[in-house]
GROMACS .gro file of C-alpha atoms in nm:
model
  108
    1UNK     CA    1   0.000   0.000   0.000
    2UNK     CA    2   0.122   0.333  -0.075
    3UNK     CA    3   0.193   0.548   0.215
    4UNK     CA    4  -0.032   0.850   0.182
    5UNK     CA    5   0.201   1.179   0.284
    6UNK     CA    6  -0.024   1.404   0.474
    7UNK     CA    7  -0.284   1.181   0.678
    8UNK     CA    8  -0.591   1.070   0.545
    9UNK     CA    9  -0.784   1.135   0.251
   10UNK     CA   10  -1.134   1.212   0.212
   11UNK     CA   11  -1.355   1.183  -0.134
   12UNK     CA   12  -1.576   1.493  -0.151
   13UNK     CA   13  -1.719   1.633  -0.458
   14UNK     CA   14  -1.768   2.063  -0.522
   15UNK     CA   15  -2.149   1.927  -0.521
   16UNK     CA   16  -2.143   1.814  -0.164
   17UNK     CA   17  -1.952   2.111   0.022
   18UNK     CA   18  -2.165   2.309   0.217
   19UNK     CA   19  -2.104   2.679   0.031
   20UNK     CA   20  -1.988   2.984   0.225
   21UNK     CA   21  -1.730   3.215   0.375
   22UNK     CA   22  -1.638   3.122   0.687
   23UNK     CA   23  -1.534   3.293   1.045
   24UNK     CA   24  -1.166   3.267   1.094
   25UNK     CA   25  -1.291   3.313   1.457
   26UNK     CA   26  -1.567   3.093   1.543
   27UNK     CA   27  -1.577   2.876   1.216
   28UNK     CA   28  -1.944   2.969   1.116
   29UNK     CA   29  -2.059   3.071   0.787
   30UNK     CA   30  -2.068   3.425   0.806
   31UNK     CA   31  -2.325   3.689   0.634
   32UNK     CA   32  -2.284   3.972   0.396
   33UNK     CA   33  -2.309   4.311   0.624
   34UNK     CA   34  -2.286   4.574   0.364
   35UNK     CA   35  -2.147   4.586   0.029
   36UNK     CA   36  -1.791   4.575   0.217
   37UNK     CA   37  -1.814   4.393   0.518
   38UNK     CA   38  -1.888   4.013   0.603
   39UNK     CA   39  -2.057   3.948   0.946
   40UNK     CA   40  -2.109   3.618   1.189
   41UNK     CA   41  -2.300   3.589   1.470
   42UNK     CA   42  -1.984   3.559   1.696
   43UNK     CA   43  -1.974   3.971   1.629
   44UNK     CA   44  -1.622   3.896   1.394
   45UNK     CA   45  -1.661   4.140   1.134
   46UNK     CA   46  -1.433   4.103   0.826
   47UNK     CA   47  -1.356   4.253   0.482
   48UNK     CA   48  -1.520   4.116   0.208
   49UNK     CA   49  -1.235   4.096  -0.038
   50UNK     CA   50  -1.037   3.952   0.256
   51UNK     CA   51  -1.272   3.717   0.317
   52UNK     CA   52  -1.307   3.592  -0.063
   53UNK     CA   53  -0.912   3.580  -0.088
   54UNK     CA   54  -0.898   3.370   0.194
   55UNK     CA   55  -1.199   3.163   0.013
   56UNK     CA   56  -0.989   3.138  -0.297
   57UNK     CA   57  -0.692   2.998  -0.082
   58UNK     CA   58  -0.902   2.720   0.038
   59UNK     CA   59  -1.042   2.627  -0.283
   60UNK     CA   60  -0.752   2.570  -0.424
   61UNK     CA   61  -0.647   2.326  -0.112
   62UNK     CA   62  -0.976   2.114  -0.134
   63UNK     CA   63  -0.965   2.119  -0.521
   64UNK     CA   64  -0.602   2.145  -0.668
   65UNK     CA   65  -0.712   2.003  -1.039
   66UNK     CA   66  -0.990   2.280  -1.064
   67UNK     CA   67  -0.944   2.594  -1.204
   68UNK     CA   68  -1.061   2.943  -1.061
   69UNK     CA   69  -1.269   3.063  -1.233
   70UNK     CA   70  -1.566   3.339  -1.143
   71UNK     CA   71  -1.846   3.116  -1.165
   72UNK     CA   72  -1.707   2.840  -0.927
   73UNK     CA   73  -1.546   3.095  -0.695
   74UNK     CA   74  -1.896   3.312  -0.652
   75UNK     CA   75  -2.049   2.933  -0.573
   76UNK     CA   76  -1.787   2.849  -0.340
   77UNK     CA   77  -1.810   3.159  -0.152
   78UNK     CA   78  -2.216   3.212  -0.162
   79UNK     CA   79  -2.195   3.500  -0.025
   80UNK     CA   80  -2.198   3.797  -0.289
   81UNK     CA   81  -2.515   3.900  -0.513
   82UNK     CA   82  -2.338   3.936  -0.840
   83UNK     CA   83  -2.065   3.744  -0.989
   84UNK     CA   84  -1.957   4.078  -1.157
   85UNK     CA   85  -1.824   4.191  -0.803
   86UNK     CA   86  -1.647   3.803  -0.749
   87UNK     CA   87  -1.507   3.878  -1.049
   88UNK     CA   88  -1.338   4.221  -0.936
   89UNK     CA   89  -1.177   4.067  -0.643
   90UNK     CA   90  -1.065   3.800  -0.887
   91UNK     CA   91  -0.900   4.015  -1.091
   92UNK     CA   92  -0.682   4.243  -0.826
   93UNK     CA   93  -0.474   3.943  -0.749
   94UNK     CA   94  -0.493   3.712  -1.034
   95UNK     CA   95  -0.445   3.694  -1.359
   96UNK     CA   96  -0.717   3.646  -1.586
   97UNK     CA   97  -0.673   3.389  -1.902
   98UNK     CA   98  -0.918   3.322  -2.189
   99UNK     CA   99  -1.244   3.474  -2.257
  100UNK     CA  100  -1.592   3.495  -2.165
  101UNK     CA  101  -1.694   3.088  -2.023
  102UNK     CA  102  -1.366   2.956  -2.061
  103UNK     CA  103  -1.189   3.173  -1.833
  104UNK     CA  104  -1.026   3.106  -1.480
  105UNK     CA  105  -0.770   3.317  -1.292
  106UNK     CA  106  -0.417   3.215  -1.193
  107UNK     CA  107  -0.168   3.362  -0.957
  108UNK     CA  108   0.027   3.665  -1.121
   0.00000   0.00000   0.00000
């Protein structure tokens, strides 16, 4: 048997995840405050763009053969109205390659 490096591993799918930002605090899933601002009920308030970053970071740890792209990043997350706004936070610390559906974001 091959000796697995880091511990176990677990078989998820995207499809299963419960979707959200969560509290670096208290763990929860925490709620959009204002256009700027994430809340959870533990009273942690952090920046949205922070907060999606940090998202982003994780992603890529549960699912390191998957692109970034908008669409799966504004699912992940499930936090912001419009994937237009996902897509701005995106794009101030990635790079964006391809066009339109085919798109996804890698570091700079």
């Amino acid at each position: 048997m091959k000796d697995i490096p880091y511990g176990r591993h677990f078989k998820y799918t995207f499809e299963e995840l419960e979707k959200g930002v969560k509290c670096t605090s208290c763990g929860l899933f925490m709620s959009l405050l204002n256009k700027n601002n994430l809340k959870c009920g533990c009273g942690s308030i952090e920046k949205t763009e922070f907060a999606i970053l940090r998202s982003v970071e994780e992603y890529k740890i549960l699912f390191p053969e998957k692109k970034i792209t908008t669409k799966s990043i504004h699912m992940y997350c499930n936090i912001l109205n419009s994937k237009r706004s996902t897509q701005k936070i995106l794009s101030k610390q990635y790079q964006i390659n391809g066009f339109g559906k085919t798109s996804y974001y890698e570091p700079f």
